[in-house]
Short mmCIF file of C-alpha atoms and ligand atoms in Angstrom, two decimals:
data_model
loop_
_atom_site.label_atom_id
_atom_site.label_comp_id
_atom_site.label_asym_id
_atom_site.label_seq_id
_atom_site.Cartn_x
_atom_site.Cartn_y
_atom_site.Cartn_z
CA UNK A 7 191.36 183.73 94.17
CA UNK A 8 193.57 180.65 93.70
CA UNK A 9 197.33 180.86 94.13
CA UNK A 10 199.82 178.13 93.32
CA UNK A 11 202.92 178.28 95.53
CA UNK A 12 206.07 176.64 94.21
CA UNK A 13 209.34 175.87 95.94
CA UNK A 14 211.73 174.58 93.28
CA UNK A 15 214.81 172.99 94.84
CA UNK A 16 217.76 171.31 93.16
CA UNK A 17 216.09 167.90 92.92
CA UNK A 18 212.55 168.55 94.10
CA UNK A 19 209.55 170.81 93.53
CA UNK A 20 207.19 171.33 96.46
CA UNK A 21 203.83 172.92 95.77
CA UNK A 22 200.59 173.99 97.42
CA UNK A 23 197.46 175.31 95.77
CA UNK A 24 195.62 177.81 97.98
CA UNK A 25 192.08 179.05 97.87
CA UNK A 26 192.71 182.54 99.25
CA UNK A 27 189.11 183.25 100.26
CA UNK A 28 189.43 180.79 103.15
CA UNK A 29 193.21 180.42 103.00
CA UNK A 30 192.59 176.70 102.57
CA UNK A 31 194.99 174.30 100.84
CA UNK A 32 193.21 172.62 97.92
CA UNK A 33 196.17 170.35 97.17
CA UNK A 34 199.75 169.93 98.23
CA UNK A 35 202.45 167.80 96.73
CA UNK A 36 206.05 167.20 95.85
CA UNK A 37 208.00 166.03 92.85
CA UNK A 38 211.08 164.28 94.15
CA UNK A 39 214.34 162.97 92.74
CA UNK A 40 214.29 165.24 89.66
CA UNK A 41 217.17 164.29 87.39
CA UNK A 42 217.87 161.19 89.48
CA UNK A 43 216.40 157.72 88.98
CA UNK A 44 213.16 156.62 90.70
CA UNK A 45 211.61 160.07 90.53
CA UNK A 46 207.96 160.44 91.54
CA UNK A 47 205.15 162.87 92.28
CA UNK A 48 203.05 162.63 95.42
CA UNK A 49 199.96 164.75 95.98
CA UNK A 50 197.22 164.99 98.56
CA UNK A 51 194.06 166.97 97.88
CA UNK A 52 191.69 168.72 100.27
CA UNK A 53 189.59 165.55 100.56
CA UNK A 54 192.68 163.68 101.78
CA UNK A 55 192.88 161.67 98.54
CA UNK A 56 196.44 160.71 97.67
CA UNK A 57 197.98 160.36 94.28
CA UNK A 58 201.35 158.75 93.53
CA UNK A 59 202.90 158.82 90.07
CA UNK A 60 206.21 157.06 89.59
CA UNK A 61 207.77 158.27 86.40
CA UNK A 62 210.98 159.72 85.02
CA UNK A 63 211.35 163.44 85.64
CA UNK A 64 214.52 164.57 83.90
CA UNK A 65 214.36 168.29 84.72
CA UNK A 66 212.29 171.10 86.22
CA UNK A 67 210.42 171.57 82.97
CA UNK A 68 209.03 168.03 83.17
CA UNK A 69 208.49 168.45 86.91
CA UNK A 70 206.28 171.54 86.52
CA UNK A 71 204.33 169.88 83.69
CA UNK A 72 203.68 166.94 85.97
CA UNK A 73 202.44 169.24 88.75
CA UNK A 74 200.02 170.83 86.28
CA UNK A 75 198.76 167.41 85.21
CA UNK A 76 198.35 166.24 88.82
CA UNK A 77 196.34 169.33 89.78
CA UNK A 78 194.01 168.59 86.86
CA UNK A 79 193.85 164.83 87.34
CA UNK A 80 190.37 163.57 86.50
CA UNK A 81 189.87 161.64 89.73
CA UNK A 82 192.07 163.22 92.37
CA UNK A 83 192.77 166.62 90.85
CA UNK A 84 191.29 169.89 92.12
CA UNK A 85 191.15 171.99 88.95
CA UNK A 86 189.16 171.69 85.73
CA UNK A 87 191.83 173.67 83.94
CA UNK A 88 194.77 175.91 84.72
CA UNK A 89 192.82 179.10 83.96
CA UNK A 90 191.35 178.74 87.45
CA UNK A 91 194.73 179.67 88.91
CA UNK A 92 195.02 183.45 89.29
CA UNK A 93 198.72 183.71 90.12
CA UNK A 94 201.85 181.83 91.07
CA UNK A 95 204.09 182.53 94.04
CA UNK A 96 207.69 181.32 93.95
CA UNK A 97 210.06 180.90 96.83
CA UNK A 98 213.43 182.42 95.95
CA UNK A 99 216.27 181.80 98.38
CA UNK A 100 218.62 184.72 97.74
CA UNK A 101 217.57 188.23 96.81
CA UNK A 102 220.89 189.83 97.81
CA UNK A 103 220.49 193.55 98.46
CA UNK A 104 218.20 193.88 95.48
CA UNK A 105 214.95 192.75 97.11
CA UNK A 106 213.63 193.95 100.45
CA UNK A 107 210.13 192.67 99.73
CA UNK A 108 208.18 190.32 97.49
CA UNK A 109 207.87 191.41 93.86
CA UNK A 110 205.93 190.81 90.70
CA UNK A 111 208.32 188.91 88.43
CA UNK A 112 209.27 190.75 85.25
CA UNK A 113 212.18 190.12 82.90
CA UNK A 114 214.11 192.75 84.85
CA UNK A 115 213.45 190.88 88.11
CA UNK A 116 214.65 187.62 86.53
CA UNK A 117 217.86 189.38 85.50
CA UNK A 118 218.39 190.68 89.03
CA UNK A 119 217.84 187.22 90.53
CA UNK A 120 220.39 185.89 88.04
CA UNK A 121 222.85 188.58 89.13
CA UNK A 122 222.71 187.50 92.78
CA UNK A 123 222.77 183.78 91.96
CA UNK A 124 226.48 183.45 92.61
CA UNK A 125 225.68 184.11 96.27
CA UNK A 126 223.43 181.01 96.33
CA UNK A 127 224.69 178.75 93.55
CA UNK A 128 222.82 175.69 94.84
CA UNK A 129 219.49 177.39 95.46
CA UNK A 130 218.80 180.28 93.09
CA UNK A 131 219.34 178.40 89.79
CA UNK A 132 216.63 175.78 90.53
CA UNK A 133 214.33 178.55 91.86
CA UNK A 134 214.86 180.37 88.56
CA UNK A 135 214.35 177.22 86.51
CA UNK A 136 210.92 176.87 88.14
CA UNK A 137 210.04 180.51 87.42
CA UNK A 138 211.16 180.34 83.79
CA UNK A 139 209.29 177.12 83.15
CA UNK A 140 206.09 178.58 84.58
CA UNK A 141 206.55 181.68 82.42
CA UNK A 142 206.89 179.44 79.38
CA UNK A 143 203.88 177.27 80.19
CA UNK A 144 201.65 180.06 81.55
CA UNK A 145 202.93 183.28 79.95
CA UNK A 146 199.89 185.34 80.92
CA UNK A 147 199.80 184.39 84.60
CA UNK A 148 201.21 186.85 87.10
CA UNK A 149 204.14 185.40 89.03
CA UNK A 150 205.52 186.69 92.29
CA UNK A 151 208.93 186.10 93.87
CA UNK A 152 209.18 185.84 97.67
CA UNK A 153 212.72 185.94 99.02
CA UNK A 154 214.16 184.20 102.11
CA UNK A 155 216.54 187.12 102.55
CA UNK A 156 214.07 190.01 102.13
CA UNK A 157 212.84 190.30 105.73
CA UNK A 158 216.40 190.76 106.97
CA UNK A 159 217.17 193.70 104.69
CA UNK A 160 216.25 195.99 107.61
CA UNK A 161 219.37 194.96 109.57
CA UNK A 162 221.64 197.85 110.52
CA UNK A 163 225.17 197.97 109.09
CA UNK A 164 226.79 196.93 112.34
CA UNK A 165 224.83 193.68 112.19
CA UNK A 166 225.52 192.83 108.58
CA UNK A 167 229.06 194.03 107.87
CA UNK A 168 231.82 191.44 108.37
CA UNK A 169 235.13 192.80 109.66
CA UNK A 170 236.95 191.95 106.44
CA UNK A 171 238.52 194.59 104.17
CA UNK A 172 235.53 196.75 103.21
CA UNK A 173 236.33 196.42 99.51
CA UNK A 174 235.07 192.79 99.53
CA UNK A 175 231.66 194.03 100.54
CA UNK A 176 231.79 196.60 97.75
CA UNK A 177 233.22 194.24 95.12
CA UNK A 178 231.38 191.01 95.89
CA UNK A 179 228.53 191.89 98.23
CA UNK A 180 230.09 189.84 101.04
CA UNK A 181 227.91 190.63 104.06
CA UNK A 182 225.30 189.00 106.27
CA UNK A 183 222.01 188.50 104.44
CA UNK A 184 220.19 185.98 106.63
CA UNK A 185 217.60 183.42 105.54
CA UNK A 186 214.30 181.86 106.70
CA UNK A 187 213.00 185.46 106.54
CA UNK A 188 209.48 184.39 105.56
CA UNK A 189 209.30 182.18 108.64
CA UNK A 190 210.79 184.72 111.08
CA UNK A 191 208.38 187.33 109.76
CA UNK A 192 205.35 185.05 110.02
CA UNK A 193 205.96 183.81 113.57
CA UNK A 194 206.96 187.23 114.93
CA UNK A 195 203.71 188.71 113.61
CA UNK A 196 201.72 185.81 114.97
CA UNK A 197 203.36 186.24 118.40
CA UNK A 198 202.30 189.90 118.47
CA UNK A 199 198.73 188.85 117.65
CA UNK A 200 198.78 186.25 120.42
CA UNK A 201 200.05 188.91 122.84
CA UNK A 202 197.42 191.32 121.57
CA UNK A 203 200.06 194.01 121.15
CA UNK A 204 201.28 196.11 118.26
CA UNK A 205 204.50 194.86 116.66
CA UNK A 206 205.94 198.35 117.14
CA UNK A 207 205.88 197.82 120.90
CA UNK A 208 207.66 194.48 120.87
CA UNK A 209 211.14 192.98 120.87
CA UNK A 210 210.89 189.35 119.77
CA UNK A 211 213.49 186.59 119.39
CA UNK A 212 212.43 183.98 116.85
CA UNK A 213 214.13 180.57 116.73
CA UNK A 214 213.54 178.62 113.51
CA UNK A 215 214.87 175.19 114.40
CA UNK A 216 214.50 172.71 111.55
CA UNK A 217 217.07 170.83 109.55
CA UNK A 218 218.35 174.27 108.71
CA UNK A 219 218.17 176.57 111.72
CA UNK A 220 218.47 180.27 112.48
CA UNK A 221 217.60 182.82 115.13
CA UNK A 222 216.42 186.37 114.46
CA UNK A 223 216.12 189.50 116.57
CA UNK A 224 212.89 191.29 115.58
CA UNK A 225 212.62 194.78 117.05
CA UNK A 226 209.40 196.71 116.32
CA UNK A 227 208.55 194.19 113.61
CA UNK A 228 211.88 194.63 111.81
CA UNK A 229 214.70 192.12 111.65
CA UNK A 230 217.72 193.75 113.29
CA UNK A 231 219.99 190.71 113.38
CA UNK A 232 220.01 187.06 112.40
CA UNK A 233 222.37 184.14 112.77
CA UNK A 234 222.73 183.03 109.15
CA UNK A 235 225.15 185.03 107.06
CA UNK A 236 226.32 185.37 103.48
CA UNK A 237 225.08 181.80 103.11
CA UNK A 238 222.87 179.57 105.28
CA UNK A 239 225.99 177.99 106.81
CA UNK A 240 226.64 180.50 109.59
CA UNK A 241 225.17 180.54 113.08
CA UNK A 242 223.45 177.63 114.76
CA UNK A 243 224.48 174.00 114.68
CA UNK A 244 222.16 172.35 112.13
CA UNK A 245 221.36 168.87 110.86
CA UNK A 246 224.48 168.67 108.70
CA UNK A 247 225.88 172.23 108.87
CA UNK A 248 228.49 173.34 111.37
CA UNK A 249 227.28 176.91 111.93
CA UNK A 250 229.82 179.24 113.57
CA UNK A 251 233.40 178.00 113.61
CA UNK A 252 236.76 179.74 113.71
CA UNK A 253 237.37 180.63 110.03
CA UNK A 254 241.04 179.67 110.47
CA UNK A 255 239.87 176.04 110.63
CA UNK A 256 239.18 176.13 106.89
CA UNK A 257 242.76 176.66 105.62
CA UNK A 258 244.03 174.45 108.46
CA UNK A 259 241.87 171.54 107.29
CA UNK A 260 242.72 172.17 103.66
CA UNK A 261 246.41 171.80 104.45
CA UNK A 262 246.13 168.87 106.85
CA UNK A 263 243.75 166.80 104.74
CA UNK A 264 244.88 168.03 101.31
CA UNK A 265 241.39 169.24 100.50
CA UNK A 266 240.12 171.54 97.76
CA UNK A 267 237.95 174.52 98.81
CA UNK A 268 234.81 172.78 97.48
CA UNK A 269 235.58 169.72 99.59
CA UNK A 270 235.84 171.70 102.83
CA UNK A 271 232.67 173.52 101.86
CA UNK A 272 230.91 170.22 101.39
CA UNK A 273 232.19 168.89 104.76
CA UNK A 274 230.91 172.00 106.55
CA UNK A 275 227.54 171.89 104.80
CA UNK A 276 226.82 168.20 104.51
CA UNK A 277 228.89 166.24 107.01
CA UNK A 278 228.90 168.46 110.07
CA UNK A 279 226.32 169.62 112.61
CA UNK A 280 224.32 167.00 114.52
CA UNK A 281 225.49 164.37 112.02
CA UNK A 282 229.13 165.32 112.27
CA UNK A 283 229.34 165.35 116.05
CA UNK A 284 227.09 162.34 116.73
CA UNK A 285 228.17 160.23 113.78
CA UNK A 286 224.61 158.91 113.90
CA UNK A 287 222.14 161.14 112.07
CA UNK A 288 221.24 164.65 110.98
CA UNK A 289 217.74 164.09 112.38
CA UNK A 290 217.37 165.44 115.89
CA UNK A 291 214.92 162.67 116.83
CA UNK A 292 217.51 159.97 116.05
CA UNK A 293 220.15 161.95 117.95
CA UNK A 294 217.86 162.39 120.99
CA UNK A 295 216.99 158.70 120.97
CA UNK A 296 220.64 157.64 120.83
CA UNK A 297 221.48 160.15 123.58
CA UNK A 298 218.78 158.68 125.80
CA UNK A 299 220.25 155.24 125.21
CA UNK A 300 223.55 156.55 126.52
CA UNK A 301 225.45 157.29 123.31
CA UNK A 302 228.02 159.88 124.38
CA UNK A 303 228.58 161.60 121.05
CA UNK A 304 224.84 161.88 120.47
CA UNK A 305 224.50 163.48 123.88
CA UNK A 306 227.35 165.85 123.05
CA UNK A 307 225.77 166.80 119.71
CA UNK A 308 222.49 167.65 121.47
CA UNK A 309 224.31 169.70 124.09
CA UNK A 310 226.30 171.67 121.51
CA UNK A 311 223.12 172.31 119.50
CA UNK A 312 221.16 173.58 122.52
CA UNK A 313 224.03 175.66 123.89
CA UNK A 314 224.46 177.49 120.59
CA UNK A 315 220.76 178.45 120.47
CA UNK A 316 220.93 179.61 124.10
CA UNK A 317 223.92 181.85 123.30
CA UNK A 318 222.13 183.46 120.38
CA UNK A 319 219.03 184.16 122.46
CA UNK A 320 221.25 185.86 125.02
CA UNK A 321 223.07 187.81 122.33
CA UNK A 322 219.88 189.05 120.73
CA UNK A 323 218.38 190.05 124.06
CA UNK A 324 221.55 192.12 124.51
CA UNK A 325 221.31 193.53 120.97
CA UNK A 326 217.72 194.71 121.53
CA UNK A 327 218.08 195.75 125.18
CA UNK A 328 215.81 192.91 126.35
CA UNK A 329 213.04 190.86 124.85
CA UNK A 330 209.27 190.57 125.24
CA UNK A 331 208.88 187.17 123.64
CA UNK A 332 210.83 184.14 122.51
CA UNK A 333 209.29 182.05 119.74
CA UNK A 334 210.16 178.51 118.67
CA UNK A 335 209.21 177.21 115.24
CA UNK A 336 209.98 174.60 112.49
CA UNK A 337 210.35 170.83 112.95
CA UNK A 338 212.35 170.88 116.18
CA UNK A 339 211.05 174.17 117.58
CA UNK A 340 207.39 173.24 117.09
CA UNK A 341 207.63 169.68 118.34
CA UNK A 342 210.45 169.02 120.74
CA UNK A 343 209.65 170.20 124.26
CA UNK A 344 212.76 168.58 125.69
CA UNK A 345 215.02 170.60 123.38
CA UNK A 346 213.08 173.80 124.09
CA UNK A 347 213.44 173.21 127.83
CA UNK A 348 217.17 172.51 127.52
CA UNK A 349 217.70 175.70 125.48
CA UNK A 350 215.73 177.81 127.95
CA UNK A 351 217.36 176.40 131.06
CA UNK A 352 219.23 179.20 132.89
CA UNK A 353 217.66 181.87 130.70
CA UNK A 354 214.84 182.51 133.18
CA UNK A 355 216.66 185.70 134.22
CA UNK A 356 215.28 187.21 131.01
CA UNK A 357 211.86 187.25 132.68
CA UNK A 358 209.90 184.04 131.99
CA UNK A 359 209.06 180.79 133.68
CA UNK A 360 208.43 177.71 131.59
CA UNK A 361 205.13 175.88 132.05
CA UNK A 362 206.37 172.31 131.88
CA UNK A 363 203.02 170.74 131.07
CA UNK A 364 202.32 173.12 128.21
CA UNK A 365 205.87 172.71 126.97
CA UNK A 366 205.22 169.01 126.41
CA UNK A 367 202.72 169.87 123.65
CA UNK A 368 203.74 168.99 120.10
CA UNK A 369 203.03 170.76 116.82
CA UNK A 370 200.52 173.23 118.23
CA UNK A 371 200.40 176.98 118.57
CA UNK A 372 200.79 177.45 122.30
CA UNK A 373 202.19 179.77 124.94
CA UNK A 374 204.62 177.67 126.95
CA UNK A 375 205.53 180.28 129.58
CA UNK A 376 203.44 180.56 132.76
CA UNK A 377 200.61 183.14 132.71
CA UNK A 378 202.49 185.43 135.10
CA UNK A 379 205.65 185.60 132.97
CA UNK A 380 206.70 189.09 131.89
CA UNK A 381 208.44 187.62 128.87
CA UNK A 382 206.26 185.24 126.84
CA UNK A 383 207.54 182.06 125.27
CA UNK A 384 205.61 180.49 122.38
CA UNK A 385 205.74 177.50 120.08
CA UNK A 386 204.20 178.64 116.79
CA UNK A 387 203.99 176.40 113.72
CA UNK A 388 205.47 178.27 110.78
CA UNK A 389 203.75 178.44 107.41
CA UNK A 390 206.07 179.80 104.76
CA UNK A 391 203.80 178.69 101.92
CA UNK A 392 200.90 180.69 103.33
CA UNK A 393 203.09 183.81 103.52
CA UNK A 394 204.10 183.31 99.88
CA UNK A 395 200.43 182.87 98.90
CA UNK A 396 199.38 185.97 100.88
CA UNK A 397 202.16 188.12 99.38
CA UNK A 398 201.24 186.90 95.90
CA UNK A 399 197.55 187.69 96.44
CA UNK A 400 198.39 191.12 97.85
CA UNK A 401 200.61 192.06 94.92
CA UNK A 402 197.96 190.86 92.51
CA UNK A 403 195.24 192.90 94.21
CA UNK A 404 197.36 196.05 94.21
CA UNK A 405 197.97 195.58 90.53
CA UNK A 406 194.32 195.27 89.59
P1 ADP B 26 213.53 171.47 107.03
O1 ADP B 26 214.55 172.50 107.37
O2 ADP B 26 214.06 170.32 106.26
O3 ADP B 26 212.22 172.04 106.52
P2 ADP B 26 211.97 170.70 109.37
O4 ADP B 26 211.43 172.02 109.77
O5 ADP B 26 211.03 169.69 108.81
O6 ADP B 26 213.23 170.83 108.45
O7 ADP B 26 212.68 170.07 110.66
C1 ADP B 26 213.35 168.86 110.64
C2 ADP B 26 213.81 168.55 112.05
O8 ADP B 26 212.67 168.57 112.91
C3 ADP B 26 214.46 167.20 112.21
O9 ADP B 26 215.63 167.31 112.99
C4 ADP B 26 213.41 166.40 112.95
O10 ADP B 26 214.00 165.46 113.82
C5 ADP B 26 212.66 167.44 113.73
N1 ADP B 26 211.29 167.01 113.99
C6 ADP B 26 210.29 166.90 113.10
N2 ADP B 26 209.15 166.42 113.67
C7 ADP B 26 209.46 166.21 114.97
C8 ADP B 26 208.73 165.72 116.11
N3 ADP B 26 207.45 165.34 116.01
N4 ADP B 26 209.38 165.65 117.29
C9 ADP B 26 210.66 166.05 117.40
N5 ADP B 26 211.40 166.50 116.37
C10 ADP B 26 210.82 166.60 115.18
#
């Protein structure tokens, strides 16, 4: 079975074509700068052959058509024709309370995704544009939606209700939803496998630390709390997002700087976080490098970032009555041993000891706690595309 996984963002479409028999990636690529000048498609196939097409891509419709052409390219393509693809899996950012699992996309599902789009106005519309274009171009192909929020739908009320007047939850659905669910689910399951234990026996804290970052508390395989909220802005310090702040800062800034709500929103989402504090970069590698060279604000940004993750790990250990494992994933979590060590410093009371040599490993699945540790610490590369492909294949099989 072949499954095409699509992640349609506002100005890009990322894709991977999987052969599900071996779970191998036949081709992966990206269309970038959609609707902006200098757009291009880049693709690498299973043989490592690269393809680069620089051409105008005005919208998602053209972008998807280009992906289809690239996959069938005479020299560096991997398909004779599109009939070889059995199904498509789409990443959808926000499923609101309507989706607690992946679903086969029907017109009713499209309507529901549209209904929750006001909760993710930057993300859901491009996700939907990708889905609709695929439906138009390949009307007979089954399509599956996999939601970033779905895994967190198991949270109890006390974790997801904000202490605002309850009517806002009822009227507008204002509550914690959480994101990166596909990743938290994948790495928590993988940790259980590595521990050779059933998920039902385990309390796991998963730290997805990329440009966007979130922590989740996974008790018996179910998400019981997570740091992102109504939107992906809450929680950890991120590349350009501020994470938790006193909400009173928002009206204060609006008054002081004469800002419109959208402007404060943009400052909190795009000019804050590591970038905002350091004034140098949203990329943690640049910030670490500047910190090592003695830049004070870069050092401060790194400290604030690490401290926030540490606090969430402590909070989630409290929420679950302890933890059996702590997992690090995504760009920073998989690669940066120095950041992992700084986050874990003083948390040894939870029941682990860090193996410093193992912790210096980059980008590999590895246990970084010492063999005698009661609580295990892992770095586990995440693979959201594989989860989307697996869910798509599973739904297709159940349907047949
Ligand atoms: P996104 O949320 O955009 O998918 P990623 O998961 O790719 O983000 O993570 C991006 C972050 O990971 C950046 O801050 C980057 O500095 C960091 N990162 C990526 N690779 C490495 C590496 N080899 N060493 C240290 N940090 C890395």
